[in-house]
Coordinates of N, CA, C and O in Angstrom, one line a residue:
M8 N 82.3 140.1 100.6 CA 81.4 140.5 101.7 C 81.9 140.1 103.1 O 81.8 140.8 104.0
S9 N 82.5 138.9 103.2 CA 83.0 138.5 104.5 C 84.1 139.4 105.0 O 84.2 139.6 106.2
V10 N 84.9 140.0 104.1 CA 86.0 140.9 104.6 C 85.3 142.2 105.0 O 85.8 142.8 106.0
Q11 N 84.3 142.7 104.4 CA 83.6 143.9 104.8 C 83.0 143.8 106.2 O 83.0 144.7 107.0
V12 N 82.4 142.6 106.5 CA 81.7 142.4 107.8 C 82.8 142.0 108.8 O 82.6 142.4 110.0
N13 N 83.8 141.3 108.4 CA 84.9 140.8 109.4 C 86.2 141.3 108.8 O 86.9 140.5 108.1
P14 N 86.6 142.5 109.1 CA 87.9 143.1 108.6 C 89.1 142.3 108.8 O 90.1 142.4 108.0
L15 N 89.1 141.4 109.8 CA 90.3 140.6 110.0 C 90.4 139.3 109.1 O 91.4 138.7 109.1
E16 N 89.3 139.0 108.4 CA 89.3 137.9 107.5 C 90.2 138.2 106.2 O 90.3 139.4 105.8
K17 N 90.7 137.2 105.6 CA 91.5 137.3 104.4 C 90.5 137.3 103.2 O 89.5 136.5 103.3
P18 N 90.7 138.0 102.2 CA 89.8 138.0 101.0 C 89.8 136.6 100.4 O 90.8 135.9 100.4
V19 N 88.6 136.2 99.9 CA 88.4 135.0 99.2 C 88.3 135.2 97.7 O 87.6 136.1 97.3
S20 N 89.1 134.6 96.9 CA 89.1 134.8 95.5 C 88.3 133.7 94.8 O 88.2 132.6 95.3
G21 N 87.8 134.0 93.6 CA 87.2 133.0 92.8 C 85.7 132.9 92.9 O 85.0 132.3 92.1
I22 N 85.1 133.6 93.9 CA 83.6 133.7 94.0 C 83.2 135.2 93.9 O 83.8 136.0 94.6
P23 N 82.3 135.5 93.0 CA 81.9 136.9 92.8 C 81.4 137.4 94.1 O 80.6 136.8 94.8
R24 N 81.9 138.6 94.5 CA 81.6 139.2 95.8 C 80.1 139.6 95.9 O 79.5 139.7 96.9
D25 N 79.5 140.0 94.7 CA 78.1 140.4 94.8 C 77.1 139.3 94.8 O 75.9 139.5 94.8
K26 N 77.6 138.0 94.8 CA 76.7 136.9 94.7 C 76.6 136.1 96.1 O 76.2 135.0 96.1
Q27 N 77.2 136.6 97.1 CA 77.3 135.9 98.4 C 76.0 136.1 99.1 O 75.8 137.0 100.0
T28 N 75.0 135.3 98.8 CA 73.7 135.3 99.4 C 73.2 134.0 99.8 O 73.8 133.0 99.4
F29 N 72.1 133.9 100.5 CA 71.4 132.6 100.7 C 69.9 133.0 100.6 O 69.5 134.1 100.8
E30 N 69.2 132.0 100.4 CA 67.7 132.1 100.3 C 67.0 131.2 101.2 O 67.3 130.0 101.2
M31 N 66.1 131.7 102.0 CA 65.3 130.9 102.9 C 63.9 131.0 102.4 O 63.3 132.1 102.4
R32 N 63.3 129.9 102.0 CA 61.9 129.9 101.5 C 61.1 129.2 102.6 O 61.4 128.0 103.0
S33 N 60.1 129.9 103.1 CA 59.2 129.3 104.0 C 57.8 129.5 103.5 O 57.2 130.5 103.7
P34 N 57.3 128.5 102.8 CA 56.0 128.7 102.1 C 54.8 128.8 102.9 O 53.7 129.2 102.5
D35 N 54.9 128.5 104.2 CA 53.7 128.6 105.0 C 54.1 128.9 106.5 O 55.3 128.9 106.8
A36 N 53.2 129.1 107.3 CA 53.5 129.4 108.7 C 53.4 128.2 109.6 O 53.3 128.3 110.8
S37 N 53.6 127.0 109.1 CA 53.5 125.8 109.9 C 54.8 125.5 110.7 O 54.8 124.7 111.6
A38 N 55.9 126.2 110.3 CA 57.2 125.9 110.9 C 57.2 126.5 112.3 O 56.6 127.6 112.6
D39 N 57.8 125.8 113.2 CA 58.0 126.4 114.6 C 59.2 127.4 114.4 O 60.3 127.0 114.1
V40 N 58.9 128.6 114.6 CA 59.9 129.7 114.3 C 61.1 129.5 115.1 O 62.2 129.8 114.7
F41 N 61.0 129.1 116.4 CA 62.2 128.9 117.2 C 63.1 127.8 116.7 O 64.3 127.9 116.6
L42 N 62.5 126.7 116.3 CA 63.3 125.6 115.8 C 63.9 126.0 114.4 O 65.0 125.6 114.1
L43 N 63.1 126.7 113.6 CA 63.6 127.1 112.3 C 64.8 128.0 112.4 O 65.8 127.8 111.8
L44 N 64.7 129.0 113.3 CA 65.9 129.9 113.4 C 67.1 129.3 114.0 O 68.2 129.5 113.6
A45 N 66.9 128.4 115.0 CA 68.0 127.6 115.6 C 68.6 126.7 114.5 O 69.8 126.6 114.4
A46 N 67.8 126.1 113.7 CA 68.3 125.2 112.7 C 69.1 126.0 111.6 O 70.1 125.5 111.1
L47 N 68.6 127.2 111.3 CA 69.3 128.0 110.3 C 70.7 128.4 110.9 O 71.7 128.4 110.2
A48 N 70.7 128.8 112.1 CA 72.0 129.1 112.8 C 73.0 128.0 112.8 O 74.1 128.1 112.5
V49 N 72.5 126.8 113.1 CA 73.3 125.6 113.1 C 73.8 125.3 111.7 O 75.0 125.0 111.5
A50 N 72.9 125.4 110.7 CA 73.3 125.1 109.3 C 74.3 126.1 108.8 O 75.3 125.7 108.1
C51 N 74.2 127.3 109.2 CA 75.2 128.4 108.8 C 76.5 128.1 109.4 O 77.5 128.1 108.7
R52 N 76.5 127.7 110.7 CA 77.8 127.4 111.3 C 78.4 126.2 110.7 O 79.6 126.2 110.4
H53 N 77.6 125.2 110.4 CA 78.1 124.0 109.7 C 78.8 124.4 108.4 O 79.9 123.9 108.0
G54 N 78.1 125.2 107.6 CA 78.6 125.7 106.3 C 79.9 126.4 106.5 O 80.8 126.2 105.7
F55 N 80.0 127.3 107.5 CA 81.3 128.0 107.7 C 82.4 127.1 108.1 O 83.6 127.4 107.8
E56 N 82.1 126.0 108.8 CA 83.2 125.1 109.3 C 83.5 124.0 108.3 O 84.5 123.2 108.6
M57 N 82.8 123.8 107.2 CA 83.1 122.7 106.3 C 84.4 123.0 105.6 O 84.7 124.1 105.1
E58 N 85.2 121.9 105.5 CA 86.5 122.0 104.8 C 86.4 122.3 103.3 O 87.2 123.0 102.8
N59 N 85.3 121.8 102.7 CA 85.1 121.9 101.3 C 84.0 122.9 100.9 O 83.4 122.7 99.8
A60 N 83.8 123.8 101.7 CA 82.7 124.8 101.5 C 82.8 125.5 100.2 O 81.9 125.7 99.5
L61 N 84.0 126.0 99.9 CA 84.2 126.7 98.7 C 84.1 125.8 97.4 O 83.5 126.3 96.4
E62 N 84.5 124.6 97.5 CA 84.3 123.7 96.4 C 82.8 123.4 96.2 O 82.3 123.4 95.0
I63 N 82.0 123.3 97.2 CA 80.6 123.1 97.1 C 79.9 124.4 96.5 O 79.1 124.3 95.7
A64 N 80.4 125.5 97.0 CA 79.8 126.8 96.5 C 80.1 126.9 95.0 O 79.2 127.3 94.2
R65 N 81.3 126.6 94.6 CA 81.6 126.7 93.1 C 80.8 125.7 92.3 O 80.3 126.0 91.3
K66 N 80.6 124.5 92.9 CA 79.8 123.4 92.2 C 78.4 123.8 92.0 O 77.7 123.5 91.0
T67 N 77.8 124.4 93.1 CA 76.4 124.7 93.1 C 76.0 126.1 92.7 O 74.8 126.4 92.6
Y68 N 77.0 126.9 92.3 CA 76.7 128.3 91.9 C 76.0 128.2 90.6 O 76.4 127.5 89.6
V69 N 74.9 128.9 90.5 CA 74.1 128.9 89.2 C 74.1 130.3 88.6 O 73.6 131.2 89.3
D70 N 74.6 130.4 87.4 CA 74.6 131.7 86.7 C 74.0 131.6 85.4 O 74.2 132.4 84.5
V71 N 73.2 130.5 85.2 CA 72.4 130.3 83.9 C 71.0 129.9 84.3 O 70.7 129.6 85.4
N72 N 70.2 129.9 83.3 CA 68.8 129.5 83.4 C 68.8 127.9 83.4 O 68.9 127.4 82.3
I73 N 68.7 127.3 84.5 CA 68.8 125.8 84.5 C 67.6 125.1 83.9 O 67.6 123.9 83.7
H74 N 66.6 125.8 83.5 CA 65.4 125.2 82.9 C 65.5 125.2 81.4 O 64.6 124.7 80.7
R75 N 66.6 125.7 80.9 CA 66.8 125.7 79.4 C 67.5 124.4 79.1 O 68.4 123.9 79.8
A76 N 67.3 123.8 77.9 CA 67.8 122.6 77.5 C 69.4 122.6 77.5 O 70.0 121.6 77.9
E77 N 69.9 123.7 77.1 CA 71.4 123.7 77.0 C 72.1 123.7 78.4 O 73.3 123.5 78.5
N78 N 71.3 124.0 79.4 CA 71.9 124.0 80.8 C 71.4 122.8 81.6 O 71.6 122.8 82.8
R79 N 70.9 121.8 80.9 CA 70.4 120.6 81.6 C 71.5 119.9 82.5 O 71.2 119.5 83.6
E80 N 72.7 119.9 82.0 CA 73.8 119.2 82.8 C 74.0 119.9 84.2 O 74.2 119.3 85.2
K81 N 73.9 121.3 84.2 CA 74.0 122.0 85.4 C 72.9 121.7 86.4 O 73.1 121.4 87.5
M82 N 71.7 121.6 85.8 CA 70.5 121.3 86.7 C 70.6 119.9 87.3 O 70.3 119.7 88.4
E83 N 71.1 118.9 86.5 CA 71.2 117.6 86.9 C 72.3 117.4 88.0 O 72.2 116.5 88.8
G84 N 73.2 118.4 88.1 CA 74.2 118.3 89.1 C 73.8 118.9 90.5 O 74.6 118.9 91.4
L85 N 72.6 119.5 90.5 CA 72.1 120.1 91.7 C 71.2 119.2 92.5 O 70.5 118.4 92.0
D86 N 71.3 119.3 93.8 CA 70.5 118.5 94.7 C 69.1 119.2 94.8 O 69.0 120.4 94.7
Y87 N 68.1 118.4 95.1 CA 66.7 118.9 95.2 C 66.3 119.0 96.6 O 66.7 118.2 97.4
L88 N 65.5 120.0 96.9 CA 64.9 120.0 98.3 C 63.8 118.9 98.4 O 63.2 118.5 97.4
P89 N 63.6 118.5 99.6 CA 62.5 117.4 99.8 C 61.2 118.0 99.3 O 60.9 119.1 99.4
D90 N 60.4 117.1 98.7 CA 59.1 117.5 98.1 C 57.9 117.0 99.0 O 56.8 117.1 98.6
S91 N 58.2 116.6 100.2 CA 57.1 116.1 101.1 C 57.7 116.1 102.5 O 58.9 116.2 102.8
C92 N 56.7 116.0 103.5 CA 57.2 115.9 104.9 C 57.9 114.6 105.1 O 58.9 114.6 105.8
A93 N 57.5 113.5 104.4 CA 58.2 112.2 104.5 C 59.6 112.4 104.0 O 60.6 111.9 104.6
A94 N 59.8 113.0 102.9 CA 61.2 113.2 102.3 C 62.0 114.1 103.2 O 63.2 113.9 103.4
S95 N 61.4 115.1 103.9 CA 62.1 116.0 104.8 C 62.5 115.2 106.0 O 63.6 115.4 106.6
A96 N 61.7 114.2 106.5 CA 62.1 113.4 107.6 C 63.3 112.5 107.3 O 64.2 112.4 108.1
I97 N 63.3 112.0 106.1 CA 64.5 111.2 105.6 C 65.7 112.1 105.6 O 66.8 111.7 106.1
R98 N 65.6 113.3 105.0 CA 66.8 114.2 105.0 C 67.3 114.6 106.3 O 68.5 114.6 106.6
L99 N 66.3 114.8 107.3 CA 66.7 115.2 108.6 C 67.4 114.0 109.3 O 68.4 114.2 110.0
Q100 N 66.9 112.8 109.1 CA 67.5 111.6 109.6 C 69.0 111.5 109.1 O 69.9 111.2 109.9
E101 N 69.2 111.7 107.8 CA 70.5 111.7 107.2 C 71.5 112.7 107.8 O 72.7 112.5 107.9
Q102 N 70.9 113.9 108.1 CA 71.7 115.0 108.5 C 71.7 115.4 110.0 O 72.2 116.4 110.4
R103 N 71.1 114.5 110.8 CA 70.8 114.8 112.2 C 72.0 115.1 113.0 O 72.0 115.9 113.9
R104 N 73.2 114.5 112.7 CA 74.4 114.7 113.4 C 74.8 116.2 113.3 O 75.4 116.7 114.3
V105 N 74.5 116.8 112.2 CA 74.9 118.3 112.1 C 74.1 119.1 113.1 O 74.7 120.0 113.8
Y106 N 72.8 118.8 113.3 CA 72.0 119.5 114.3 C 72.2 119.1 115.7 O 71.9 119.9 116.6
E107 N 72.7 117.9 116.0 CA 72.9 117.5 117.3 C 74.4 117.8 117.8 O 74.6 117.7 119.0
R108 N 75.2 118.1 116.9 CA 76.7 118.2 117.2 C 77.0 119.2 118.3 O 77.8 118.9 119.1
Y109 N 76.4 120.4 118.3 CA 76.7 121.4 119.3 C 75.6 121.4 120.4 O 75.5 122.4 121.2
Q110 N 74.8 120.4 120.5 CA 73.8 120.2 121.5 C 72.8 121.3 121.5 O 72.2 121.7 122.5
V111 N 72.6 121.9 120.3 CA 71.5 122.9 120.1 C 70.2 122.1 120.1 O 69.2 122.5 120.7
F112 N 70.2 121.0 119.4 CA 69.1 120.1 119.3 C 69.4 118.8 120.0 O 70.5 118.2 119.7
T113 N 68.6 118.3 120.9 CA 68.8 117.0 121.5 C 68.4 115.9 120.6 O 67.5 116.1 119.7
P114 N 68.9 114.7 120.7 CA 68.4 113.6 119.9 C 66.9 113.4 120.1 O 66.2 113.1 119.1
L115 N 66.4 113.7 121.3 CA 64.9 113.5 121.5 C 64.1 114.6 120.6 O 63.1 114.3 120.1
T116 N 64.6 115.8 120.6 CA 64.0 116.8 119.7 C 64.0 116.4 118.3 O 63.0 116.5 117.6
V117 N 65.1 116.0 117.8 CA 65.2 115.6 116.4 C 64.3 114.4 116.1 O 63.6 114.4 115.1
E118 N 64.3 113.4 117.0 CA 63.3 112.3 116.8 C 61.9 112.8 116.8 O 61.1 112.3 116.0
G119 N 61.6 113.7 117.7 CA 60.2 114.2 117.7 C 59.8 114.9 116.4 O 58.7 114.7 115.9
V120 N 60.7 115.7 115.8 CA 60.4 116.3 114.5 C 60.3 115.3 113.4 O 59.4 115.4 112.6
I121 N 61.2 114.3 113.4 CA 61.1 113.2 112.4 C 59.8 112.5 112.5 O 59.1 112.3 111.5
R122 N 59.4 112.1 113.7 CA 58.1 111.4 113.9 C 56.9 112.3 113.4 O 56.0 111.8 112.8
R123 N 56.9 113.6 113.8 CA 55.9 114.5 113.3 C 55.8 114.6 111.8 O 54.7 114.5 111.2
L124 N 57.0 114.7 111.2 CA 57.0 114.8 109.7 C 56.5 113.5 109.1 O 55.7 113.5 108.1
E125 N 56.8 112.4 109.6 CA 56.4 111.1 109.1 C 54.9 110.9 109.3 O 54.2 110.2 108.5
S126 N 54.3 111.5 110.4 CA 52.9 111.3 110.7 C 52.0 111.8 109.6 O 50.8 111.4 109.6
Y127 N 52.4 112.7 108.8 CA 51.6 113.3 107.7 C 51.3 112.2 106.6 O 50.3 112.4 105.8
G128 N 52.1 111.2 106.5 CA 51.9 110.2 105.5 C 51.8 110.7 104.1 O 51.0 110.2 103.3
D129 N 52.6 111.6 103.7 CA 52.5 112.2 102.4 C 53.6 111.7 101.4 O 53.9 112.4 100.4
A130 N 54.2 110.6 101.6 CA 55.3 110.1 100.9 C 55.1 110.1 99.4 O 55.9 110.5 98.6
G131 N 53.9 109.6 98.9 CA 53.7 109.5 97.5 C 52.7 110.6 97.0 O 52.2 110.5 95.8
L132 N 52.3 111.5 97.8 CA 51.3 112.5 97.5 C 51.6 113.2 96.2 O 50.7 113.4 95.3
R133 N 52.8 113.7 96.0 CA 53.1 114.5 94.9 C 52.9 113.7 93.6 O 52.4 114.2 92.6
A134 N 53.4 112.5 93.6 CA 53.3 111.6 92.4 C 51.8 111.3 92.1 O 51.4 111.3 91.0
E135 N 51.1 111.1 93.2 CA 49.6 110.8 93.0 C 48.9 112.0 92.4 O 48.0 111.8 91.5
L136 N 49.3 113.2 92.8 CA 48.5 114.4 92.4 C 49.0 114.8 91.0 O 48.3 115.7 90.4
D137 N 50.1 114.3 90.4 CA 50.4 114.6 89.1 C 49.4 114.3 88.1 O 49.2 114.9 87.1
H138 N 48.6 113.3 88.4 CA 47.5 112.8 87.5 C 46.2 113.6 87.8 O 45.2 113.4 87.0
Y139 N 46.2 114.4 88.8 CA 44.9 115.2 89.2 C 45.2 116.6 89.4 O 45.3 117.1 90.5
P140 N 45.5 117.4 88.3 CA 45.9 118.8 88.5 C 44.8 119.6 89.2 O 45.2 120.6 89.9
A141 N 43.5 119.3 89.1 CA 42.5 120.1 89.7 C 42.6 120.0 91.3 O 42.4 120.9 92.0
I142 N 42.9 118.7 91.7 CA 43.1 118.5 93.2 C 44.3 119.2 93.6 O 44.3 119.8 94.7
M143 N 45.4 119.2 92.8 CA 46.6 119.9 93.2 C 46.3 121.4 93.3 O 46.8 122.0 94.3
Q144 N 45.6 121.9 92.4 CA 45.3 123.3 92.4 C 44.5 123.7 93.7 O 44.7 124.7 94.3
E145 N 43.5 122.8 94.0 CA 42.7 123.0 95.2 C 43.5 123.1 96.5 O 43.4 123.9 97.3
L146 N 44.5 122.2 96.6 CA 45.4 122.1 97.7 C 46.2 123.4 97.8 O 46.5 124.0 98.9
V147 N 46.8 123.8 96.7 CA 47.6 125.0 96.6 C 46.7 126.2 97.0 O 47.2 127.0 97.9
D148 N 45.5 126.3 96.5 CA 44.6 127.4 96.9 C 44.3 127.4 98.4 O 44.2 128.4 99.0
R149 N 44.1 126.2 98.9 CA 43.7 126.1 100.3 C 44.8 126.4 101.3 O 44.7 127.1 102.2
Y150 N 46.0 125.9 101.0 CA 47.1 125.9 101.9 C 48.2 126.9 101.6 O 49.0 127.2 102.4
F151 N 48.3 127.4 100.4 CA 49.4 128.3 100.0 C 48.9 129.6 99.5 O 49.6 130.4 98.8
Y152 N 47.6 129.9 99.7 CA 47.0 131.2 99.3 C 47.7 132.4 100.0 O 47.8 132.4 101.2
C153 N 48.1 133.3 99.2 CA 48.8 134.5 99.7 C 48.2 135.8 99.2 O 48.9 136.6 98.5
G154 N 47.0 136.0 99.4 CA 46.4 137.2 98.8 C 45.3 137.7 99.6 O 44.8 138.6 99.8

């Protein structure tokens, strides 16, 4: 795909050409669209400039059903997305240099987003709700309803 879009690029071998995609999941409209798109652009640039990008792509490429028992090892090798605002704040703190590197995001902006994420106080919410499926369903219906 990269050669088709950028004819001066050299072909990359070892990665199926029809699998060069990315997925952006935005489950609700709470994201600031300007920060979101800027962060995606910075993350894409970071990915393009990483020395070991192809190694990471090979390691994280999934061509099996990771929820089947025989593929458990593959699933255990994958990183998980944050499951709360609190976990997202921690991940952003860990990766903030990526977003500040090109001065797209100032340290003050990153700090503001981290503080806002932490302010929701949802660090243990998912674990707490595992014992209360009806409350979990109520929250899903209230905040993730798409119909």
